[in-house]
Short mmCIF file of C-alpha atoms in Angstrom, two decimals:
data_model
loop_
_atom_site.label_atom_id
_atom_site.label_comp_id
_atom_site.label_asym_id
_atom_site.label_seq_id
_atom_site.Cartn_x
_atom_site.Cartn_y
_atom_site.Cartn_z
CA UNK F 1 -12.75 2.69 -33.05
CA UNK F 2 -11.18 3.36 -29.67
CA UNK F 3 -12.48 2.36 -26.20
CA UNK F 4 -12.86 4.98 -23.66
CA UNK F 5 -11.37 4.33 -20.34
CA UNK F 6 -11.76 6.65 -17.27
CA UNK F 7 -8.66 6.90 -14.88
CA UNK F 8 -8.68 7.71 -11.38
CA UNK F 9 -5.25 9.09 -10.41
CA UNK F 10 -3.66 10.76 -7.33
CA UNK F 11 -0.06 10.68 -8.13
CA UNK F 12 2.24 12.73 -10.32
CA UNK F 13 1.94 11.76 -13.87
CA UNK F 14 5.73 11.01 -13.89
CA UNK F 15 5.18 8.35 -11.79
CA UNK F 16 2.22 6.96 -13.62
CA UNK F 17 2.33 7.82 -16.98
CA UNK F 18 -0.79 6.36 -18.64
CA UNK F 19 -0.24 7.45 -22.08
CA UNK F 20 2.79 5.31 -22.20
CA UNK F 21 1.32 2.38 -20.38
CA UNK F 22 -1.75 1.95 -22.38
CA UNK F 23 -2.06 1.78 -26.11
CA UNK F 24 -3.40 5.11 -27.43
CA UNK F 25 -4.18 3.56 -30.77
CA UNK F 26 -6.66 1.37 -29.05
CA UNK F 27 -7.79 3.57 -26.08
CA UNK F 28 -9.10 7.20 -25.47
CA UNK F 29 -8.13 8.33 -22.11
CA UNK F 30 -10.11 10.37 -19.77
CA UNK F 31 -8.23 11.35 -16.58
CA UNK F 32 -9.38 12.32 -13.31
CA UNK F 33 -6.54 13.36 -11.28
CA UNK F 34 -5.48 15.52 -8.40
CA UNK F 35 -4.62 19.08 -8.86
CA UNK F 36 -1.07 19.79 -10.05
CA UNK F 37 -0.25 16.10 -10.89
CA UNK F 38 -0.45 16.84 -14.52
CA UNK F 39 1.72 20.05 -14.29
CA UNK F 40 4.71 18.25 -16.43
CA UNK F 41 3.04 16.69 -18.79
CA UNK F 42 3.87 19.07 -21.50
CA UNK F 43 3.09 17.96 -24.88
CA UNK F 44 1.95 14.51 -23.53
CA UNK F 45 -1.38 16.47 -22.48
CA UNK F 46 -2.46 15.70 -25.90
CA UNK F 47 -2.44 12.09 -25.60
CA UNK F 48 -5.50 12.27 -23.24
CA UNK F 49 -9.00 13.02 -24.36
CA UNK F 50 -9.83 14.90 -21.29
CA UNK F 51 -8.12 15.97 -18.32
CA UNK F 52 -10.18 16.83 -14.86
CA UNK F 53 -8.28 18.24 -12.19
CA UNK F 54 -9.41 18.42 -8.76
CA UNK F 55 -8.21 20.50 -5.51
CA UNK F 56 -8.42 18.04 -2.33
CA UNK F 57 -8.81 15.11 -4.63
CA UNK F 58 -8.62 12.44 -1.86
CA UNK F 59 -12.06 13.84 -0.18
CA UNK F 60 -13.43 15.53 -3.16
CA UNK F 61 -16.86 13.99 -4.15
CA UNK F 62 -16.91 15.88 -7.16
CA UNK F 63 -14.40 13.35 -8.70
CA UNK F 64 -16.94 10.68 -8.51
CA UNK F 65 -19.92 13.03 -10.13
CA UNK F 66 -17.33 13.62 -12.95
CA UNK F 67 -16.79 9.99 -13.75
CA UNK F 68 -20.54 9.47 -13.63
CA UNK F 69 -21.45 12.22 -15.74
CA UNK F 70 -18.69 10.98 -18.25
CA UNK F 71 -20.24 7.62 -18.12
CA UNK F 72 -23.65 9.15 -19.50
CA UNK F 73 -21.74 10.97 -22.20
CA UNK F 74 -19.54 8.32 -23.45
CA UNK F 75 -19.57 4.39 -23.84
CA UNK F 76 -17.10 3.56 -21.10
CA UNK F 77 -15.07 0.02 -21.50
CA UNK F 78 -13.02 0.27 -18.47
CA UNK F 79 -12.56 2.11 -15.36
CA UNK F 80 -8.86 2.03 -13.78
CA UNK F 81 -8.24 2.93 -10.19
CA UNK F 82 -4.72 1.16 -8.65
CA UNK F 83 -4.79 3.66 -5.57
CA UNK F 84 -6.38 2.47 -2.44
CA UNK F 85 -8.17 5.83 -1.76
CA UNK F 86 -9.94 5.36 -4.92
CA UNK F 87 -11.10 1.53 -4.78
CA UNK F 88 -14.70 2.27 -3.66
CA UNK F 89 -15.39 5.11 -5.40
CA UNK F 90 -14.37 3.71 -8.39
CA UNK F 91 -16.31 0.43 -7.83
CA UNK F 92 -19.46 2.30 -6.96
CA UNK F 93 -18.85 4.30 -10.49
CA UNK F 94 -18.49 0.70 -12.26
CA UNK F 95 -21.86 -0.27 -10.86
CA UNK F 96 -23.63 2.88 -11.66
CA UNK F 97 -22.42 2.79 -15.14
CA UNK F 98 -22.49 -0.70 -15.72
CA UNK F 99 -19.15 -1.10 -16.33
CA UNK F 100 -17.24 -4.40 -15.87
CA UNK F 101 -14.56 -4.78 -12.97
CA UNK F 102 -14.19 -4.60 -9.48
CA UNK F 103 -17.55 -4.04 -7.72
CA UNK F 104 -18.23 -2.54 -4.20
CA UNK F 105 -18.63 -5.64 -2.69
CA UNK F 106 -15.30 -6.50 -3.46
CA UNK F 107 -13.58 -2.94 -2.74
CA UNK F 108 -15.29 -3.14 0.79
CA UNK F 109 -13.64 -6.82 1.55
CA UNK F 110 -10.37 -5.34 0.54
CA UNK F 111 -10.79 -1.85 2.52
CA UNK F 112 -12.96 -2.45 5.50
CA UNK F 113 -10.62 -4.15 7.94
CA UNK F 114 -13.48 -5.38 9.90
CA UNK F 115 -14.95 -7.18 6.82
CA UNK F 116 -11.60 -8.77 6.39
CA UNK F 117 -11.52 -10.23 9.81
CA UNK F 118 -15.35 -11.66 8.88
CA UNK F 119 -14.33 -13.14 5.75
CA UNK F 120 -11.20 -14.88 7.16
CA UNK F 121 -13.20 -16.16 9.89
CA UNK F 122 -15.99 -17.49 7.47
CA UNK F 123 -13.20 -19.23 5.49
CA UNK F 124 -11.62 -21.13 8.37
CA UNK F 125 -8.46 -18.90 8.48
CA UNK F 126 -6.48 -18.14 11.61
CA UNK F 127 -7.12 -14.79 13.09
CA UNK F 128 -7.28 -13.20 16.67
CA UNK F 129 -9.93 -11.97 18.72
CA UNK F 130 -11.46 -9.18 17.17
CA UNK F 131 -14.99 -6.79 17.38
CA UNK F 132 -16.76 -3.74 16.11
CA UNK F 133 -16.43 -0.51 18.30
CA UNK F 134 -19.33 1.38 18.08
CA UNK F 135 -18.70 3.25 21.35
CA UNK F 136 -16.38 3.25 24.13
CA UNK F 137 -18.27 0.73 26.03
CA UNK F 138 -17.57 -2.10 23.10
CA UNK F 139 -13.76 -1.25 23.32
CA UNK F 140 -13.89 -1.73 27.26
CA UNK F 141 -15.77 -4.82 27.00
CA UNK F 142 -13.56 -6.48 24.53
CA UNK F 143 -10.63 -5.45 27.02
CA UNK F 144 -12.25 -6.72 29.84
CA UNK F 145 -13.06 -9.97 27.76
CA UNK F 146 -9.55 -10.47 26.17
CA UNK F 147 -6.85 -8.45 28.07
CA UNK F 148 -4.11 -6.29 26.75
CA UNK F 149 -2.23 -6.03 24.31
CA UNK F 150 -4.80 -4.64 21.94
CA UNK F 151 -4.95 -2.67 18.51
CA UNK F 152 -7.56 -0.29 17.68
CA UNK F 153 -7.79 0.78 14.27
CA UNK F 154 -10.11 2.45 12.16
CA UNK F 155 -11.74 0.06 9.50
CA UNK F 156 -11.17 2.10 6.21
CA UNK F 157 -7.93 3.94 7.10
CA UNK F 158 -4.71 3.79 4.94
CA UNK F 159 -0.87 4.09 5.72
CA UNK F 160 -1.50 3.07 9.10
CA UNK F 161 -3.13 6.34 10.13
CA UNK F 162 -4.46 6.33 13.62
CA UNK F 163 -3.95 2.71 14.45
CA UNK F 164 -2.84 2.22 18.02
CA UNK F 165 -1.47 -0.34 20.23
CA UNK F 166 -2.87 -0.14 23.88
CA UNK F 167 -0.83 -2.12 26.29
CA UNK F 168 -2.91 -0.76 29.65
CA UNK F 169 -5.40 1.20 31.34
CA UNK F 170 -2.73 3.83 31.14
CA UNK F 171 -2.72 3.68 27.50
CA UNK F 172 -6.61 3.37 27.05
CA UNK F 173 -6.83 6.60 29.12
CA UNK F 174 -4.62 8.67 27.04
CA UNK F 175 -6.06 7.33 23.72
CA UNK F 176 -9.50 7.81 25.05
CA UNK F 177 -8.93 11.64 25.41
CA UNK F 178 -8.91 12.38 22.04
CA UNK F 179 -8.36 9.12 19.63
CA UNK F 180 -11.64 7.58 19.46
CA UNK F 181 -14.55 10.25 18.85
CA UNK F 182 -13.89 12.64 16.17
CA UNK F 183 -17.24 14.86 17.23
CA UNK F 184 -19.33 14.51 20.15
CA UNK F 185 -19.83 10.83 21.33
CA UNK F 186 -19.34 10.25 17.59
CA UNK F 187 -16.35 8.48 15.76
CA UNK F 188 -15.49 6.89 12.54
CA UNK F 189 -16.04 3.14 11.78
CA UNK F 190 -13.36 1.52 14.05
CA UNK F 191 -12.57 -1.99 15.41
CA UNK F 192 -10.39 -3.64 17.77
CA UNK F 193 -8.38 -6.92 17.63
CA UNK F 194 -5.78 -8.67 19.97
CA UNK F 195 -2.43 -7.93 19.07
CA UNK F 196 -0.89 -10.62 16.98
CA UNK F 197 2.86 -12.00 17.61
CA UNK F 198 4.74 -12.83 14.40
CA UNK F 199 7.08 -12.05 11.99
CA UNK F 200 5.35 -9.49 9.43
CA UNK F 201 5.44 -9.98 5.59
CA UNK F 202 4.14 -8.31 2.55
CA UNK F 203 3.13 -10.17 -0.43
CA UNK F 204 2.42 -8.68 -3.52
CA UNK F 205 0.49 -10.70 -6.10
CA UNK F 206 -0.75 -9.97 -9.86
CA UNK F 207 -3.78 -11.97 -11.11
CA UNK F 208 -4.80 -12.55 -14.63
CA UNK F 209 -7.69 -14.70 -15.70
CA UNK F 210 -8.19 -15.83 -12.05
CA UNK F 211 -4.63 -17.19 -11.83
CA UNK F 212 -1.71 -15.92 -9.91
CA UNK F 213 1.03 -15.02 -12.40
CA UNK F 214 3.17 -13.25 -10.14
CA UNK F 215 4.42 -13.62 -6.56
CA UNK F 216 6.69 -11.71 -4.18
CA UNK F 217 7.11 -11.97 -0.45
CA UNK F 218 8.79 -9.21 1.41
CA UNK F 219 9.72 -9.20 4.71
CA UNK F 220 9.26 -6.09 7.13
CA UNK F 221 12.16 -4.25 8.63
CA UNK F 222 10.24 -3.01 11.75
CA UNK F 223 6.58 -2.52 11.62
CA UNK F 224 4.48 0.25 10.38
CA UNK F 225 2.86 0.54 14.09
CA UNK F 226 6.26 0.76 15.55
CA UNK F 227 7.24 3.64 13.16
CA UNK F 228 4.19 5.82 13.28
CA UNK F 229 4.47 5.38 17.54
CA UNK F 230 7.99 6.33 16.95
CA UNK F 231 9.26 3.14 18.46
CA UNK F 232 11.96 3.09 15.40
CA UNK F 233 13.58 4.93 13.18
CA UNK F 234 12.67 3.51 10.06
CA UNK F 235 10.58 1.15 8.45
CA UNK F 236 10.61 -0.88 5.23
CA UNK F 237 10.74 -4.04 3.58
CA UNK F 238 13.19 -6.69 2.20
CA UNK F 239 13.63 -9.70 0.12
CA UNK F 240 13.77 -12.96 1.63
CA UNK F 241 15.22 -16.14 -0.21
CA UNK F 242 12.91 -17.88 -2.49
CA UNK F 243 13.35 -21.22 -0.64
CA UNK F 244 12.81 -19.91 3.26
CA UNK F 245 9.88 -21.91 4.95
CA UNK F 246 7.70 -18.80 5.32
CA UNK F 247 7.43 -17.95 1.68
CA UNK F 248 5.80 -21.27 1.02
CA UNK F 249 3.08 -20.91 3.96
CA UNK F 250 2.65 -17.30 2.79
CA UNK F 251 1.91 -18.81 -0.77
CA UNK F 252 -0.52 -21.08 0.33
CA UNK F 253 -2.30 -18.66 2.77
CA UNK F 254 -2.57 -16.04 -0.01
CA UNK F 255 -4.17 -18.36 -2.29
CA UNK F 256 -6.48 -19.50 0.01
CA UNK F 257 -7.57 -16.06 1.09
CA UNK F 258 -8.20 -14.95 -2.44
CA UNK F 259 -9.99 -17.91 -3.15
CA UNK F 260 -12.55 -16.72 -0.40
CA UNK F 261 -12.44 -13.13 -1.06
CA UNK F 262 -14.51 -11.57 -3.92
CA UNK F 263 -12.78 -10.35 -7.15
CA UNK F 264 -12.51 -9.65 -10.42
CA UNK F 265 -10.03 -12.28 -11.20
CA UNK F 266 -7.30 -9.79 -12.38
CA UNK F 267 -4.98 -6.88 -11.16
CA UNK F 268 -2.62 -6.29 -8.16
CA UNK F 269 -3.30 -7.39 -4.58
CA UNK F 270 -1.07 -6.68 -1.56
CA UNK F 271 -1.69 -9.02 1.59
CA UNK F 272 0.30 -8.52 4.86
CA UNK F 273 0.52 -11.40 7.21
CA UNK F 274 2.19 -12.43 10.69
CA UNK F 275 3.89 -15.84 10.54
CA UNK F 276 4.66 -17.73 13.91
CA UNK F 277 5.53 -20.88 14.15
CA UNK F 278 2.16 -22.16 14.20
CA UNK F 279 0.08 -20.22 11.88
CA UNK F 280 -0.23 -17.58 9.39
CA UNK F 281 -2.58 -14.58 10.28
CA UNK F 282 -3.70 -11.82 8.15
CA UNK F 283 -2.97 -7.90 8.94
CA UNK F 284 -4.95 -6.72 5.93
CA UNK F 285 -5.21 -7.15 2.42
CA UNK F 286 -5.57 -4.80 -0.49
CA UNK F 287 -6.53 -5.17 -4.12
CA UNK F 288 -3.87 -2.86 -5.42
CA UNK F 289 0.04 -3.15 -5.74
CA UNK F 290 2.08 -2.45 -2.81
CA UNK F 291 3.16 1.46 -1.73
CA UNK F 292 6.06 3.02 -0.67
CA UNK F 293 9.29 1.54 -2.49
CA UNK F 294 7.34 -1.75 -3.46
CA UNK F 295 6.89 -0.79 -7.34
CA UNK F 296 10.62 0.10 -7.54
CA UNK F 297 11.75 -3.05 -5.65
CA UNK F 298 9.85 -5.29 -8.03
CA UNK F 299 10.89 -3.41 -11.21
CA UNK F 300 14.53 -3.84 -10.16
CA UNK F 301 14.19 -7.28 -9.09
CA UNK F 302 11.49 -8.94 -11.56
CA UNK F 303 12.00 -6.37 -14.23
CA UNK F 304 8.43 -4.65 -14.54
CA UNK F 305 6.29 -2.19 -12.74
CA UNK F 306 3.58 -3.79 -10.64
CA UNK F 307 1.54 -0.48 -10.92
CA UNK F 308 1.89 -0.59 -14.74
CA UNK F 309 0.79 -4.17 -14.87
CA UNK F 310 -2.38 -3.44 -12.66
CA UNK F 311 -3.18 -0.50 -14.90
CA UNK F 312 -2.86 -2.82 -17.81
CA UNK F 313 -4.92 -5.67 -16.52
CA UNK F 314 -7.52 -3.28 -15.43
CA UNK F 315 -7.96 -1.35 -18.63
CA UNK F 316 -8.27 -4.98 -20.57
CA UNK F 317 -10.18 -6.91 -17.82
CA UNK F 318 -7.30 -9.46 -17.46
CA UNK F 319 -6.63 -9.85 -20.92
CA UNK F 320 -3.20 -7.85 -21.44
CA UNK F 321 -0.16 -9.54 -20.11
CA UNK F 322 2.32 -7.72 -22.41
CA UNK F 323 4.32 -6.95 -19.23
CA UNK F 324 5.00 -10.23 -17.93
CA UNK F 325 8.18 -11.64 -18.84
CA UNK F 326 9.60 -8.15 -20.41
CA UNK F 327 12.90 -8.26 -18.71
CA UNK F 328 14.89 -10.93 -16.97
CA UNK F 329 15.33 -8.86 -13.84
CA UNK F 330 18.05 -8.89 -11.56
CA UNK F 331 19.58 -11.66 -9.48
CA UNK F 332 20.66 -9.28 -6.95
CA UNK F 333 18.91 -8.81 -3.64
CA UNK F 334 16.68 -5.57 -2.64
CA UNK F 335 15.38 -3.73 0.33
CA UNK F 336 14.35 -0.03 1.11
CA UNK F 337 13.77 1.91 4.10
CA UNK F 338 11.33 4.81 4.84
CA UNK F 339 13.69 7.02 7.14
CA UNK F 340 12.31 9.36 9.87
CA UNK F 341 14.29 12.69 10.64
CA UNK F 342 17.40 12.57 13.03
CA UNK F 343 17.89 14.92 15.72
CA UNK F 344 17.16 18.22 13.65
CA UNK F 345 17.35 20.13 17.36
CA UNK F 346 20.90 18.93 17.57
CA UNK F 347 21.73 20.33 13.96
CA UNK F 348 20.72 17.15 12.00
CA UNK F 349 19.98 17.73 8.37
CA UNK F 350 18.54 15.42 5.97
CA UNK F 351 21.24 14.21 3.37
CA UNK F 352 20.80 15.85 0.09
CA UNK F 353 22.23 12.94 -1.92
CA UNK F 354 23.19 9.49 -1.19
CA UNK F 355 26.91 8.81 -0.14
CA UNK F 356 26.87 5.01 0.02
CA UNK F 357 27.45 2.70 -3.14
CA UNK F 358 24.97 0.13 -2.71
CA UNK F 359 22.20 2.68 -2.34
CA UNK F 360 20.50 2.56 -5.82
CA UNK F 361 17.66 5.03 -5.25
CA UNK F 362 17.54 7.99 -2.84
CA UNK F 363 14.94 10.53 -2.72
CA UNK F 364 14.65 13.02 0.11
CA UNK F 365 10.99 14.37 1.07
CA UNK F 366 10.11 17.09 -0.92
CA UNK F 367 9.00 19.16 2.53
CA UNK F 368 9.70 18.74 5.99
CA UNK F 369 7.53 15.93 7.23
CA UNK F 370 6.63 17.10 10.47
CA UNK F 371 5.43 14.90 13.41
CA UNK F 372 5.74 11.24 12.65
CA UNK F 373 2.49 9.52 13.02
CA UNK F 374 1.80 7.27 9.96
CA UNK F 375 4.20 5.71 7.16
CA UNK F 376 3.15 8.46 4.84
CA UNK F 377 5.63 10.84 6.71
CA UNK F 378 9.42 10.45 6.15
CA UNK F 379 12.14 12.35 5.60
CA UNK F 380 13.73 10.21 3.02
CA UNK F 381 13.10 7.01 0.94
CA UNK F 382 16.30 4.82 0.29
CA UNK F 383 16.63 1.34 -1.49
CA UNK F 384 19.88 -0.54 -1.42
CA UNK F 385 21.17 -3.75 -3.24
CA UNK F 386 23.43 -6.65 -2.40
CA UNK F 387 24.98 -9.51 -4.14
CA UNK F 388 23.10 -11.56 -1.39
CA UNK F 389 20.26 -11.43 1.15
CA UNK F 390 22.76 -11.10 3.87
CA UNK F 391 24.94 -8.42 2.19
CA UNK F 392 21.77 -6.48 1.60
CA UNK F 393 20.61 -6.68 5.31
CA UNK F 394 23.98 -5.47 6.19
CA UNK F 395 23.44 -2.62 3.67
CA UNK F 396 19.97 -1.66 5.38
CA UNK F 397 21.51 -1.52 8.75
CA UNK F 398 24.51 0.69 7.71
CA UNK F 399 22.01 3.01 5.41
CA UNK F 400 20.22 3.56 8.78
CA UNK F 401 23.29 4.44 10.53
CA UNK F 402 24.22 6.79 7.87
CA UNK F 403 21.28 8.51 7.64
CA UNK F 404 20.98 9.29 11.19
CA UNK F 405 24.45 10.90 11.52
CA UNK F 406 27.24 7.68 11.63
CA UNK F 407 29.10 8.54 8.35
CA UNK F 408 31.95 6.41 9.64
CA UNK F 409 31.09 3.25 8.07
CA UNK F 410 32.32 1.46 5.03
CA UNK F 411 30.94 2.99 1.76
CA UNK F 412 31.52 0.03 -0.54
CA UNK F 413 30.25 -3.36 -0.74
#
């Protein structure tokens, strides 16, 4: 008899073909998805026991009610949800329906940035001064006690949305005009912390049976905060040498963090941390694989898709490791950039195709991205490769010059 799996999904099924990722002879798939994401399924629609589509999926509470109704009608073996926007509601549904997997305490630990800081402090991990913001007085008091610069962030935001660095009282005054309260004297749950110096890394891990079975550390090219504040024209991630001293420090830090954070012992985890000569400090952690171009990079470098691995691990409660070691991967080095638009007023247009031979993946945005205020808005995504880390880094620099108008560089490795 097939086991029933509920799937929360917000991306096109071409990117997340659950009917190919999961064994249809063993599982019946009940898909709850954003409207339009299943439009191109064609005959593959028959692979799903039911498909429920929702307008305004991210904020639509009917998604959660639908999952609960399904759970009263069928016996649910697992609930799969690898997108960050689905973590909390999937956890609530698991608890309501008695389904194993990530519970609400765990989901909040990896979504609520204040909870993350509290848990790091309790574990004795290094971290900046920080505080909860209940009102403007809390923010002013923190600045008076700790000085500038500070970073204000919503506790539950994604893609660095509404994260702001304040360097002085003038920044604070501008921010307070519209940045703190979304209604009369009321704002979303927020926090403030001292600005952290250091090189920023993103680490992707996969756990099975409580053990780390995959680890990849990538170094940021610029930062999400700089990009969303338009201090730079691109943001991305790039591989670093496996023997770089920061990698071993990050490995120890991430394992220690996961030892103190609640989780089901399986699935994907994305941990961002600042590394300085003296300490490793958490930026944020998520119980999912990395976004943007991370899945494509890992698939090229390691030979498997981490989103697929996460789905299979969640569906099997950590037992399915068939994705591991299925391909030898590549010995080449990879990095990617999310690229902001150039000078549109001056006649710049998004290149419709890549012209550099070392670009292995190039995707212009489907629609104009508008004003850049978070990393979900970009004009194009591009990934490069190189025979070495140094060559790849050089290619990233050439990529940005080419994209923003300098087409005079060498087009070959």
